[in-house]
Short mmCIF file of C-alpha atoms in Angstrom, two decimals:
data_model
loop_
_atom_site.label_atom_id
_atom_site.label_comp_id
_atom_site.label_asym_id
_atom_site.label_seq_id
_atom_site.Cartn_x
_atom_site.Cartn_y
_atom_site.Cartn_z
CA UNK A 1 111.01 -107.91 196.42
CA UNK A 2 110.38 -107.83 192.78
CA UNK A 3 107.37 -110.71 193.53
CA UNK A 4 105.83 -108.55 195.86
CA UNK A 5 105.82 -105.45 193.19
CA UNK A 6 104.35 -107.59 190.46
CA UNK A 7 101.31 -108.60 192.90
CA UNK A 8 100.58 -105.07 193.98
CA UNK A 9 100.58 -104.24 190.16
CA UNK A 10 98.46 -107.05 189.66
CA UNK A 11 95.66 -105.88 192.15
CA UNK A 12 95.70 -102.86 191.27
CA UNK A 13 94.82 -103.78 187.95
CA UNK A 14 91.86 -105.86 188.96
CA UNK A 15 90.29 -103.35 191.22
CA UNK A 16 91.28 -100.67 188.26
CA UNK A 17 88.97 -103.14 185.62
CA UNK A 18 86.41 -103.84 188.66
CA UNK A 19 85.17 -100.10 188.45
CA UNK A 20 85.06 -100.00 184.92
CA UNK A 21 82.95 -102.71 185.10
CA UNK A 22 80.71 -101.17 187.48
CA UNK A 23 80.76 -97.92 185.62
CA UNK A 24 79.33 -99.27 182.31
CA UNK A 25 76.65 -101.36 184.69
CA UNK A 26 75.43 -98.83 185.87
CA UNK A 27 75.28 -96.34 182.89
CA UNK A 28 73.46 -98.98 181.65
CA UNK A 29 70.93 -98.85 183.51
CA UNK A 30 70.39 -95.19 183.73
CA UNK A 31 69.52 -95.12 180.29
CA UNK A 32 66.00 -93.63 179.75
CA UNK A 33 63.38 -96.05 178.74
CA UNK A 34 61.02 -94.76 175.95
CA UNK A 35 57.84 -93.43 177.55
CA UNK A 36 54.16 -94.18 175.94
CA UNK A 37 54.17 -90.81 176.33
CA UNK A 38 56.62 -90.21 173.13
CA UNK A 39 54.21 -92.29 170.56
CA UNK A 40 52.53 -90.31 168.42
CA UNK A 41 49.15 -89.50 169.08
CA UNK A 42 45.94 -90.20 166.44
CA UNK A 43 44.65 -86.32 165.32
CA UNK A 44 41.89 -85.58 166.50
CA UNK A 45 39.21 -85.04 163.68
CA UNK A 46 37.73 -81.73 162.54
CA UNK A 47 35.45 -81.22 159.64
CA UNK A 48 36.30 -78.91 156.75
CA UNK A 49 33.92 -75.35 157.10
CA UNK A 50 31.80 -76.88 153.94
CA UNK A 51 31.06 -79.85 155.25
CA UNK A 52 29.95 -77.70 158.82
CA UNK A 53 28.01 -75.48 156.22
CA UNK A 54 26.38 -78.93 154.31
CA UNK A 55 25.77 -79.92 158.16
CA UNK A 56 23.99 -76.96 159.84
CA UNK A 57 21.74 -77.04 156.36
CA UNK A 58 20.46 -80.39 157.23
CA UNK A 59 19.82 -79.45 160.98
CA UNK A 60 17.50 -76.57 159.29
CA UNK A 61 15.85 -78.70 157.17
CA UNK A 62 15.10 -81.21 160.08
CA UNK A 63 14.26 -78.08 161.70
CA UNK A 64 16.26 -79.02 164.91
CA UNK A 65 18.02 -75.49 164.52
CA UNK A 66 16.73 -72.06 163.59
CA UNK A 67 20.34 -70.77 162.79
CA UNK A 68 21.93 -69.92 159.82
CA UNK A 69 23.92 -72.09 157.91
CA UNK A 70 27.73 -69.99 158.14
CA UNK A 71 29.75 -72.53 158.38
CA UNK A 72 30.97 -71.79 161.78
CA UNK A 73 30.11 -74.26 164.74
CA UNK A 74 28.64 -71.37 166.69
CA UNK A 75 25.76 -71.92 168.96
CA UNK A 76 24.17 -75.11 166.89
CA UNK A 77 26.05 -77.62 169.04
CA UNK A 78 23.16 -78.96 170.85
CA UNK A 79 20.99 -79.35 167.80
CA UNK A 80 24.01 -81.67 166.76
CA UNK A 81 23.31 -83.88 169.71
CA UNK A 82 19.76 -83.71 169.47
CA UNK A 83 20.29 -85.38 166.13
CA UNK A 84 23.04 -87.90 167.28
CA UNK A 85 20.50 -88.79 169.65
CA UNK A 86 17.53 -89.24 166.89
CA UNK A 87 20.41 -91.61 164.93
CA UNK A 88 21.86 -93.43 167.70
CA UNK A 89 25.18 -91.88 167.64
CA UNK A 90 27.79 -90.35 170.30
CA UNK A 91 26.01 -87.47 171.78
CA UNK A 92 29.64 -85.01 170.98
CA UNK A 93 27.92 -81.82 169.63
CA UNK A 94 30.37 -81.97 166.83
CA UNK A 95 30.33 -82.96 163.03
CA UNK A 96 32.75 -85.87 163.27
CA UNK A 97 32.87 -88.95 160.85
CA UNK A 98 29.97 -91.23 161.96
CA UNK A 99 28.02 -88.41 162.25
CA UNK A 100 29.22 -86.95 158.79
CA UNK A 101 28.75 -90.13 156.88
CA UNK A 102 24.92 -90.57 158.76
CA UNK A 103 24.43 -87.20 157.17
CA UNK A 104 25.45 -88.41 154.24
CA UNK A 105 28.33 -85.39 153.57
CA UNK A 106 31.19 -86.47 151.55
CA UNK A 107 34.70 -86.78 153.48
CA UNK A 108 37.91 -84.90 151.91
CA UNK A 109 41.18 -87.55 150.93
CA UNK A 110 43.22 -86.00 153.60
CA UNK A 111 40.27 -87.37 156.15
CA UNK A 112 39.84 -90.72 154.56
CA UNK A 113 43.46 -91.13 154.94
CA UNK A 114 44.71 -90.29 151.46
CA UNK A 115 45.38 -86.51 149.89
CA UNK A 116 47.86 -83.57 150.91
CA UNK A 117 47.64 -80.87 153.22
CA UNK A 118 47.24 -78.25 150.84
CA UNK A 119 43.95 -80.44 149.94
CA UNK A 120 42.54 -80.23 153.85
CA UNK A 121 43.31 -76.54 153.69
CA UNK A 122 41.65 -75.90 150.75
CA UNK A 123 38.51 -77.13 151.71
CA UNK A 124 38.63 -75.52 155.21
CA UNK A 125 38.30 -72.57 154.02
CA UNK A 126 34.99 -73.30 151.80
CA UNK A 127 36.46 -72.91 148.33
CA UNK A 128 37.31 -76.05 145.70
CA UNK A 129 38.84 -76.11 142.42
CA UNK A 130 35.70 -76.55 140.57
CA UNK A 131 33.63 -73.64 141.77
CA UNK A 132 33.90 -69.99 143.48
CA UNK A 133 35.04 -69.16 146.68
CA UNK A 134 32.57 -68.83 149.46
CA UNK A 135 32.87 -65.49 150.94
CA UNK A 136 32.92 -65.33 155.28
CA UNK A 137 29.92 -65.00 157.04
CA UNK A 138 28.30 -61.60 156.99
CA UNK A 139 29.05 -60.23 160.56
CA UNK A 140 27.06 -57.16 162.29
CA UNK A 141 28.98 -54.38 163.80
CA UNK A 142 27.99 -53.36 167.77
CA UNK A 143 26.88 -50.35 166.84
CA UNK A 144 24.65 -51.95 163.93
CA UNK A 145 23.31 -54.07 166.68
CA UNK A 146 22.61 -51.25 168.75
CA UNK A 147 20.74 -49.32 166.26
CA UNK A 148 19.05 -52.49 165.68
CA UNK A 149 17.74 -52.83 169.04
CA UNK A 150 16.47 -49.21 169.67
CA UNK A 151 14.28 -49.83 166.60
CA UNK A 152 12.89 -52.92 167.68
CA UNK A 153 12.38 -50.94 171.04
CA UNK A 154 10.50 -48.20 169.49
CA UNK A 155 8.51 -51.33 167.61
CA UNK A 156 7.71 -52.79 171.46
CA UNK A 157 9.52 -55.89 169.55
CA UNK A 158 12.17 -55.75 171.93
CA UNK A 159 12.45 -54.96 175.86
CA UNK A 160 16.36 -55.25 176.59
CA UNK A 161 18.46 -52.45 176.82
CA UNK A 162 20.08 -51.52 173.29
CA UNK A 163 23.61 -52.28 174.34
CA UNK A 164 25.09 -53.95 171.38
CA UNK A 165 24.75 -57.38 172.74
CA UNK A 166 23.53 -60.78 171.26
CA UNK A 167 20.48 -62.68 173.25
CA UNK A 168 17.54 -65.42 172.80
CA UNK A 169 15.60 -62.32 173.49
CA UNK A 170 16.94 -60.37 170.55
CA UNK A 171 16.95 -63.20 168.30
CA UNK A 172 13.57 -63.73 168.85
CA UNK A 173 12.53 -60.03 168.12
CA UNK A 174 14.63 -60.19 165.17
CA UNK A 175 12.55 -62.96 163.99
CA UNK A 176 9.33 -61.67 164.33
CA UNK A 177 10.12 -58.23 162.73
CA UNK A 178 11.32 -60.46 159.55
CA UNK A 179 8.35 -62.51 159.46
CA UNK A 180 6.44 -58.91 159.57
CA UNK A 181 8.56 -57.69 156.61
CA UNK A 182 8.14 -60.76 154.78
CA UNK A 183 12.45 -61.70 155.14
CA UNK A 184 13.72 -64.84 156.22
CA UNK A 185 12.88 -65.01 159.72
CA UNK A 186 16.17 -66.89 160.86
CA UNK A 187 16.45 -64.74 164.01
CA UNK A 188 19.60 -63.81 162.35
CA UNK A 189 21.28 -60.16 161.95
CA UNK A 190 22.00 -60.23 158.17
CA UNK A 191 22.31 -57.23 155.49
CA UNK A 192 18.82 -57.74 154.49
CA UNK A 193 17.15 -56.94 157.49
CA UNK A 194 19.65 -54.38 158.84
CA UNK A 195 18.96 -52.41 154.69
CA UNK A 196 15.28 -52.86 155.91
CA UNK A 197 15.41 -51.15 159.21
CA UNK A 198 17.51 -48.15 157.21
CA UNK A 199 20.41 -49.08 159.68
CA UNK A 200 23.54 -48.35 156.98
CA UNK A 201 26.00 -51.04 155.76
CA UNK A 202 29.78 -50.43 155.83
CA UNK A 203 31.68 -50.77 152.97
CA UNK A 204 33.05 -54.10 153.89
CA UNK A 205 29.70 -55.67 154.56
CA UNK A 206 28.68 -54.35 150.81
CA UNK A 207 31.83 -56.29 149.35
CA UNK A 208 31.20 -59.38 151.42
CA UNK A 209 27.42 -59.00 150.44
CA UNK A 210 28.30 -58.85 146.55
CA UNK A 211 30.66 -61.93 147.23
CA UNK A 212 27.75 -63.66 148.20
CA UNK A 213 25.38 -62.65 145.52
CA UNK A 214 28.18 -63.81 143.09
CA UNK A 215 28.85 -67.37 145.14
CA UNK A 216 25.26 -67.90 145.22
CA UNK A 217 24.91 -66.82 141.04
CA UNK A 218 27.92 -68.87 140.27
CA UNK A 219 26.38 -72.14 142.34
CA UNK A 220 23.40 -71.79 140.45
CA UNK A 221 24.71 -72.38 137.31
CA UNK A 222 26.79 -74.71 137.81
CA UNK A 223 24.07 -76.43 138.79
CA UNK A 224 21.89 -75.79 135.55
CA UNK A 225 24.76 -76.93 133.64
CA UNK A 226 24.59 -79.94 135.79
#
């Protein structure tokens, strides 16, 4: 009797350790696998808003693009392909490194690989530690844009509707009333034409236009000094 005990204690013992066994096989391999998914990913790269600036200057020059040079991607995205295209580069539409360094515009540390974040952010937003700030891009109001377009209407300049609203048609009325006043005819609604059709600035556009007048001033000498 005591014989027969110790074997039923005995298989119970091995079927007990069997389903451990199986347990830990199996958790085993249920454990997640790490996905591709979870490496990290290369950052995409994105120009600084001087070297977009330095960019949309040289597009001018090559006259490829009657814009102004604000820094701000904006509408000169297929004059950047049209000169990728000219230099045998990756038709993007956007100022990334080959086309950058064809361009001949200086990269920042961060974008080389080297330098902090503070350093990136920095010269995103235009200004260095060697020079004045650049002030934003002057910006028309809708109603300035309105009044705009009734007096290009009364000048048979312009034949849209004066609603406010940006078009190729109203850029190129805008440029031919500069090139009658003698401005730069950019096509572009700055303070200087808007002061010459009497159309009223707000105060804001007066600050941002003495910012200018003092980046532009304080540019200039440094260069002299240069």
């Amino acid at each position: 009797m005591f014989k027969k005990i110790l074997l039923i204690l005995s298989i119970c013992l091995l079927f007990t350790f069997g389903v451990f066994a199986q347990d830990d096989s199996a958790s085993s391999k249920t454990e997640p696998k790490a996905s591709s998914s979870d490496a990290p990913k290369a950052t995409a790269f994105r120009p600084t808003k001087d070297q977009i600036r330095k960019g949309q200057e040289i597009l001018i020059a090559q006259k490829l693009w009657d814009g102004e040079a604000t820094g701000v991607y904006g509408e000169c995205r297929p004059a950047i392909k049209a000169y990728q295209k000219a230099n045998g580069l990756d038709q993007n539409g956007k100022f990334d490194k080959a086309t950058l360094a064809k361009m001949k515009i200086a990269l920042t540390d961060k974008q080389m690989g080297g330098g902090s974040s503070s350093d990136s952010k920095s010269s995103s937003s235009g200004s260095s530690t060697d020079g004045p700030k650049r002030p934003a891009p002057f910006q028309a109001t809708k109603d300035q844009i309105t009044s705009l377009q009734a007096k290009l209407k009364e000048a048979k300049l312009f034949s849209g509707e004066a609603n406010g609203e940006r078009s190729d048609e109203l850029k190129e009325a805008v440029k031919k009333y500069q090139e009658s006043k003698s401005l730069k005819a950019t096509g572009g609604i700055n303070a200087a034409t808007l002061e010459k059709m009497g159309i009223a600035l707000t105060d804001k556009q007066k600050a941002n236009v003495a910012a200018q007048k003092a980046y532009d001033e304080g540019k200039k000498d440094s260069k002299d000094k240069d």
